[in-house]
PDB file of C-alpha atoms in Angstrom:
ATOM      1  CA  UNK Q 221      30.126 -38.008  -5.179  1.00  0.00           C
ATOM      2  CA  UNK Q 222      31.952 -35.764  -2.944  1.00  0.00           C
ATOM      3  CA  UNK Q 223      33.581 -36.505   0.763  1.00  0.00           C
ATOM      4  CA  UNK Q 224      32.653 -34.176   3.433  1.00  0.00           C
ATOM      5  CA  UNK Q 225      34.936 -33.064   5.875  1.00  0.00           C
ATOM      6  CA  UNK Q 226      33.224 -31.960   8.790  1.00  0.00           C
ATOM      7  CA  UNK Q 227      34.545 -30.666  11.676  1.00  0.00           C
ATOM      8  CA  UNK Q 228      32.874 -31.244  14.835  1.00  0.00           C
ATOM      9  CA  UNK Q 229      32.597 -28.226  17.505  1.00  0.00           C
ATOM     10  CA  UNK Q 230      30.624 -26.997  20.279  1.00  0.00           C
ATOM     11  CA  UNK Q 231      29.071 -23.406  20.261  1.00  0.00           C
ATOM     12  CA  UNK Q 232      30.479 -22.155  23.228  1.00  0.00           C
ATOM     13  CA  UNK Q 233      33.089 -19.156  23.117  1.00  0.00           C
ATOM     14  CA  UNK Q 234      36.019 -21.170  23.602  1.00  0.00           C
ATOM     15  CA  UNK Q 235      35.124 -23.220  20.532  1.00  0.00           C
ATOM     16  CA  UNK Q 236      33.630 -20.665  18.319  1.00  0.00           C
ATOM     17  CA  UNK Q 237      37.402 -19.146  18.261  1.00  0.00           C
ATOM     18  CA  UNK Q 238      39.085 -22.169  17.377  1.00  0.00           C
ATOM     19  CA  UNK Q 239      36.708 -22.948  14.786  1.00  0.00           C
ATOM     20  CA  UNK Q 240      37.476 -19.487  13.274  1.00  0.00           C
ATOM     21  CA  UNK Q 241      40.920 -20.203  13.210  1.00  0.00           C
ATOM     22  CA  UNK Q 242      40.016 -23.057  11.027  1.00  0.00           C
ATOM     23  CA  UNK Q 243      37.923 -21.123   8.915  1.00  0.00           C
ATOM     24  CA  UNK Q 244      40.724 -18.470   8.488  1.00  0.00           C
ATOM     25  CA  UNK Q 245      43.191 -21.049   7.306  1.00  0.00           C
ATOM     26  CA  UNK Q 246      42.763 -24.228   6.125  1.00  0.00           C
ATOM     27  CA  UNK Q 247      39.199 -24.171   5.306  1.00  0.00           C
ATOM     28  CA  UNK Q 248      39.807 -21.622   2.183  1.00  0.00           C
ATOM     29  CA  UNK Q 249      42.737 -23.944   0.719  1.00  0.00           C
ATOM     30  CA  UNK Q 250      40.740 -26.849   0.565  1.00  0.00           C
ATOM     31  CA  UNK Q 251      38.015 -25.740  -2.408  1.00  0.00           C
ATOM     32  CA  UNK Q 252      37.981 -28.997  -3.850  1.00  0.00           C
ATOM     33  CA  UNK Q 253      35.666 -30.643  -0.962  1.00  0.00           C
ATOM     34  CA  UNK Q 254      32.894 -29.761   1.071  1.00  0.00           C
ATOM     35  CA  UNK Q 255      34.226 -28.079   4.461  1.00  0.00           C
ATOM     36  CA  UNK Q 256      31.548 -27.653   6.942  1.00  0.00           C
ATOM     37  CA  UNK Q 257      31.615 -27.219  10.482  1.00  0.00           C
ATOM     38  CA  UNK Q 258      28.627 -28.853  12.892  1.00  0.00           C
ATOM     39  CA  UNK Q 259      27.830 -28.215  16.318  1.00  0.00           C
ATOM     40  CA  UNK Q 260      24.817 -30.017  18.515  1.00  0.00           C
ATOM     41  CA  UNK Q 261      22.384 -27.484  17.855  1.00  0.00           C
ATOM     42  CA  UNK Q 262      22.944 -28.055  14.058  1.00  0.00           C
ATOM     43  CA  UNK Q 263      22.483 -31.833  13.791  1.00  0.00           C
ATOM     44  CA  UNK Q 264      19.439 -31.469  16.726  1.00  0.00           C
ATOM     45  CA  UNK Q 265      21.644 -33.171  19.631  1.00  0.00           C
ATOM     46  CA  UNK Q 266      22.817 -31.995  22.860  1.00  0.00           C
ATOM     47  CA  UNK Q 267      26.324 -29.594  22.429  1.00  0.00           C
ATOM     48  CA  UNK Q 268      28.463 -30.813  25.250  1.00  0.00           C
ATOM     49  CA  UNK Q 269      31.223 -33.656  25.269  1.00  0.00           C
ATOM     50  CA  UNK Q 270      29.126 -36.158  26.750  1.00  0.00           C
ATOM     51  CA  UNK Q 271      27.058 -36.203  23.476  1.00  0.00           C
ATOM     52  CA  UNK Q 272      29.579 -36.880  21.281  1.00  0.00           C
ATOM     53  CA  UNK Q 273      28.301 -40.071  20.302  1.00  0.00           C
ATOM     54  CA  UNK Q 274      24.916 -38.599  19.733  1.00  0.00           C
ATOM     55  CA  UNK Q 275      26.617 -36.108  17.344  1.00  0.00           C
ATOM     56  CA  UNK Q 276      28.740 -38.402  15.561  1.00  0.00           C
ATOM     57  CA  UNK Q 277      25.628 -40.650  14.573  1.00  0.00           C
ATOM     58  CA  UNK Q 278      23.707 -37.421  13.859  1.00  0.00           C
ATOM     59  CA  UNK Q 279      26.709 -36.384  11.551  1.00  0.00           C
ATOM     60  CA  UNK Q 280      26.896 -39.832   9.998  1.00  0.00           C
ATOM     61  CA  UNK Q 281      23.063 -39.356   9.125  1.00  0.00           C
ATOM     62  CA  UNK Q 282      23.356 -36.061   7.597  1.00  0.00           C
ATOM     63  CA  UNK Q 283      26.499 -37.304   5.492  1.00  0.00           C
ATOM     64  CA  UNK Q 284      24.066 -40.146   4.138  1.00  0.00           C
ATOM     65  CA  UNK Q 285      21.146 -37.838   3.376  1.00  0.00           C
ATOM     66  CA  UNK Q 286      23.093 -35.395   1.592  1.00  0.00           C
ATOM     67  CA  UNK Q 287      24.940 -38.664  -0.445  1.00  0.00           C
ATOM     68  CA  UNK Q 288      28.529 -38.055   0.487  1.00  0.00           C
ATOM     69  CA  UNK Q 289      30.619 -41.029  -0.203  1.00  0.00           C
ATOM     70  CA  UNK Q 290      33.053 -40.565   2.759  1.00  0.00           C
ATOM     71  CA  UNK Q 291      32.917 -38.595   6.114  1.00  0.00           C
ATOM     72  CA  UNK Q 292      36.317 -37.161   7.515  1.00  0.00           C
ATOM     73  CA  UNK Q 293      35.155 -36.146  11.455  1.00  0.00           C
ATOM     74  CA  UNK Q 294      37.473 -34.260  12.947  1.00  0.00           C
ATOM     75  CA  UNK Q 295      37.857 -32.138  15.979  1.00  0.00           C
ATOM     76  CA  UNK Q 296      37.942 -27.916  15.700  1.00  0.00           C
ATOM     77  CA  UNK Q 297      41.955 -28.120  16.960  1.00  0.00           C
ATOM     78  CA  UNK Q 298      43.111 -29.978  14.085  1.00  0.00           C
ATOM     79  CA  UNK Q 299      44.802 -28.788  10.869  1.00  0.00           C
ATOM     80  CA  UNK Q 300      45.003 -30.017   7.457  1.00  0.00           C
ATOM     81  CA  UNK Q 301      47.705 -29.448   5.176  1.00  0.00           C
ATOM     82  CA  UNK Q 302      45.860 -28.895   1.807  1.00  0.00           C
ATOM     83  CA  UNK Q 303      49.099 -29.804  -0.016  1.00  0.00           C
ATOM     84  CA  UNK Q 304      49.559 -33.139   0.925  1.00  0.00           C
ATOM     85  CA  UNK Q 305      46.023 -34.342   1.708  1.00  0.00           C
ATOM     86  CA  UNK Q 306      44.614 -37.439  -0.190  1.00  0.00           C
ATOM     87  CA  UNK Q 307      41.260 -39.311   0.815  1.00  0.00           C
ATOM     88  CA  UNK Q 308      42.217 -42.474   2.073  1.00  0.00           C
ATOM     89  CA  UNK Q 309      40.553 -45.609   0.582  1.00  0.00           C
ATOM     90  CA  UNK Q 310      38.832 -48.336   2.839  1.00  0.00           C
ATOM     91  CA  UNK Q 311      36.235 -47.918   5.106  1.00  0.00           C
ATOM     92  CA  UNK Q 312      37.979 -46.657   8.458  1.00  0.00           C
ATOM     93  CA  UNK Q 313      40.945 -44.536   8.638  1.00  0.00           C
ATOM     94  CA  UNK Q 314      42.011 -43.616  11.805  1.00  0.00           C
ATOM     95  CA  UNK Q 315      42.845 -44.214  15.584  1.00  0.00           C
ATOM     96  CA  UNK Q 316      41.698 -47.735  17.120  1.00  0.00           C
ATOM     97  CA  UNK Q 317      41.008 -47.985  20.654  1.00  0.00           C
ATOM     98  CA  UNK Q 318      40.828 -51.501  22.007  1.00  0.00           C
ATOM     99  CA  UNK Q 319      38.034 -52.282  24.579  1.00  0.00           C
ATOM    100  CA  UNK Q 320      38.428 -50.582  27.951  1.00  0.00           C
ATOM    101  CA  UNK Q 321      36.109 -49.641  30.863  1.00  0.00           C
ATOM    102  CA  UNK Q 322      38.285 -46.544  31.934  1.00  0.00           C
ATOM    103  CA  UNK Q 323      36.357 -43.470  33.576  1.00  0.00           C
ATOM    104  CA  UNK Q 324      37.426 -40.060  33.105  1.00  0.00           C
ATOM    105  CA  UNK Q 325      36.584 -36.788  34.617  1.00  0.00           C
ATOM    106  CA  UNK Q 326      35.623 -33.636  32.121  1.00  0.00           C
ATOM    107  CA  UNK Q 327      33.604 -30.496  31.741  1.00  0.00           C
ATOM    108  CA  UNK Q 328      30.744 -29.956  29.951  1.00  0.00           C
ATOM    109  CA  UNK Q 329      30.870 -27.577  26.763  1.00  0.00           C
ATOM    110  CA  UNK Q 330      27.781 -25.320  27.422  1.00  0.00           C
ATOM    111  CA  UNK Q 331      28.125 -24.602  31.141  1.00  0.00           C
ATOM    112  CA  UNK Q 332      31.670 -25.772  31.750  1.00  0.00           C
ATOM    113  CA  UNK Q 333      29.856 -28.139  34.546  1.00  0.00           C
ATOM    114  CA  UNK Q 334      32.052 -30.650  35.913  1.00  0.00           C
ATOM    115  CA  UNK Q 335      30.908 -34.489  35.289  1.00  0.00           C
ATOM    116  CA  UNK Q 336      32.484 -37.587  35.959  1.00  0.00           C
ATOM    117  CA  UNK Q 337      32.327 -40.927  34.058  1.00  0.00           C
ATOM    118  CA  UNK Q 338      33.060 -43.596  36.339  1.00  0.00           C
ATOM    119  CA  UNK Q 339      35.335 -46.502  35.458  1.00  0.00           C
ATOM    120  CA  UNK Q 340      33.126 -49.655  34.584  1.00  0.00           C
ATOM    121  CA  UNK Q 341      33.240 -53.180  35.506  1.00  0.00           C
ATOM    122  CA  UNK Q 342      35.476 -55.209  33.168  1.00  0.00           C
ATOM    123  CA  UNK Q 343      33.666 -56.127  30.097  1.00  0.00           C
ATOM    124  CA  UNK Q 344      31.223 -53.295  30.134  1.00  0.00           C
ATOM    125  CA  UNK Q 345      32.715 -51.723  26.736  1.00  0.00           C
ATOM    126  CA  UNK Q 346      33.824 -55.060  24.869  1.00  0.00           C
ATOM    127  CA  UNK Q 347      33.932 -53.467  21.547  1.00  0.00           C
ATOM    128  CA  UNK Q 348      37.041 -51.779  19.420  1.00  0.00           C
ATOM    129  CA  UNK Q 349      35.919 -48.087  18.688  1.00  0.00           C
ATOM    130  CA  UNK Q 350      36.890 -45.330  16.665  1.00  0.00           C
ATOM    131  CA  UNK Q 351      38.683 -42.173  18.372  1.00  0.00           C
ATOM    132  CA  UNK Q 352      41.262 -39.457  17.860  1.00  0.00           C
ATOM    133  CA  UNK Q 353      40.770 -35.666  16.697  1.00  0.00           C
ATOM    134  CA  UNK Q 354      40.563 -37.058  13.220  1.00  0.00           C
ATOM    135  CA  UNK Q 355      38.899 -40.350  11.331  1.00  0.00           C
ATOM    136  CA  UNK Q 356      37.522 -41.350   7.932  1.00  0.00           C
ATOM    137  CA  UNK Q 357      34.301 -43.207   7.288  1.00  0.00           C
ATOM    138  CA  UNK Q 358      33.051 -44.412   4.043  1.00  0.00           C
ATOM    139  CA  UNK Q 359      29.635 -44.593   3.238  1.00  0.00           C
ATOM    140  CA  UNK Q 360      29.402 -48.198   4.296  1.00  0.00           C
ATOM    141  CA  UNK Q 361      30.674 -47.454   7.537  1.00  0.00           C
ATOM    142  CA  UNK Q 362      28.371 -44.561   7.849  1.00  0.00           C
ATOM    143  CA  UNK Q 363      25.395 -46.887   7.257  1.00  0.00           C
ATOM    144  CA  UNK Q 364      26.864 -49.632   9.827  1.00  0.00           C
ATOM    145  CA  UNK Q 365      26.694 -46.829  12.464  1.00  0.00           C
ATOM    146  CA  UNK Q 366      23.917 -45.494  11.641  1.00  0.00           C
ATOM    147  CA  UNK Q 367      21.849 -48.647  11.315  1.00  0.00           C
ATOM    148  CA  UNK Q 368      23.216 -50.235  14.827  1.00  0.00           C
ATOM    149  CA  UNK Q 369      22.572 -46.887  16.759  1.00  0.00           C
ATOM    150  CA  UNK Q 370      24.402 -45.955  19.839  1.00  0.00           C
ATOM    151  CA  UNK Q 371      24.709 -48.518  23.029  1.00  0.00           C
ATOM    152  CA  UNK Q 372      22.206 -47.641  25.689  1.00  0.00           C
ATOM    153  CA  UNK Q 373      24.992 -47.051  28.273  1.00  0.00           C
ATOM    154  CA  UNK Q 374      27.621 -45.224  26.123  1.00  0.00           C
ATOM    155  CA  UNK Q 375      28.658 -41.789  27.864  1.00  0.00           C
TER     156      UNK Q 375
END
């Protein structure tokens, strides 16, 4: 079984340019791995930032359905040094974010519309979660994500 290196992106013009930079550089050097790009449309979910949990869930389902041993989820503004790259061991490798209820303001990927995710009452999001521009999941971790779903109040 091969690991899947999945670049998560959006279909808007700015993101397409970033993805092209990846394809013209490190994508070409990673021949021993399956490197693919995924936007919301390919995954069958909305293609905006607020839909990142749904994109990640759909990406895990895709990887499991195609029998990948590991999934590396990374953003389209990341670079992989193919000369030093190795597949990490373990079920998860990446940034660990402690429980927090912070809000934020941003723009939706497709429309540029400003959105606001307000801070929530203390304890709304009591779980540790995966975060960052890049992280690894084992098959076991992907199964946990797919089998447990996304909390209804998740942004």
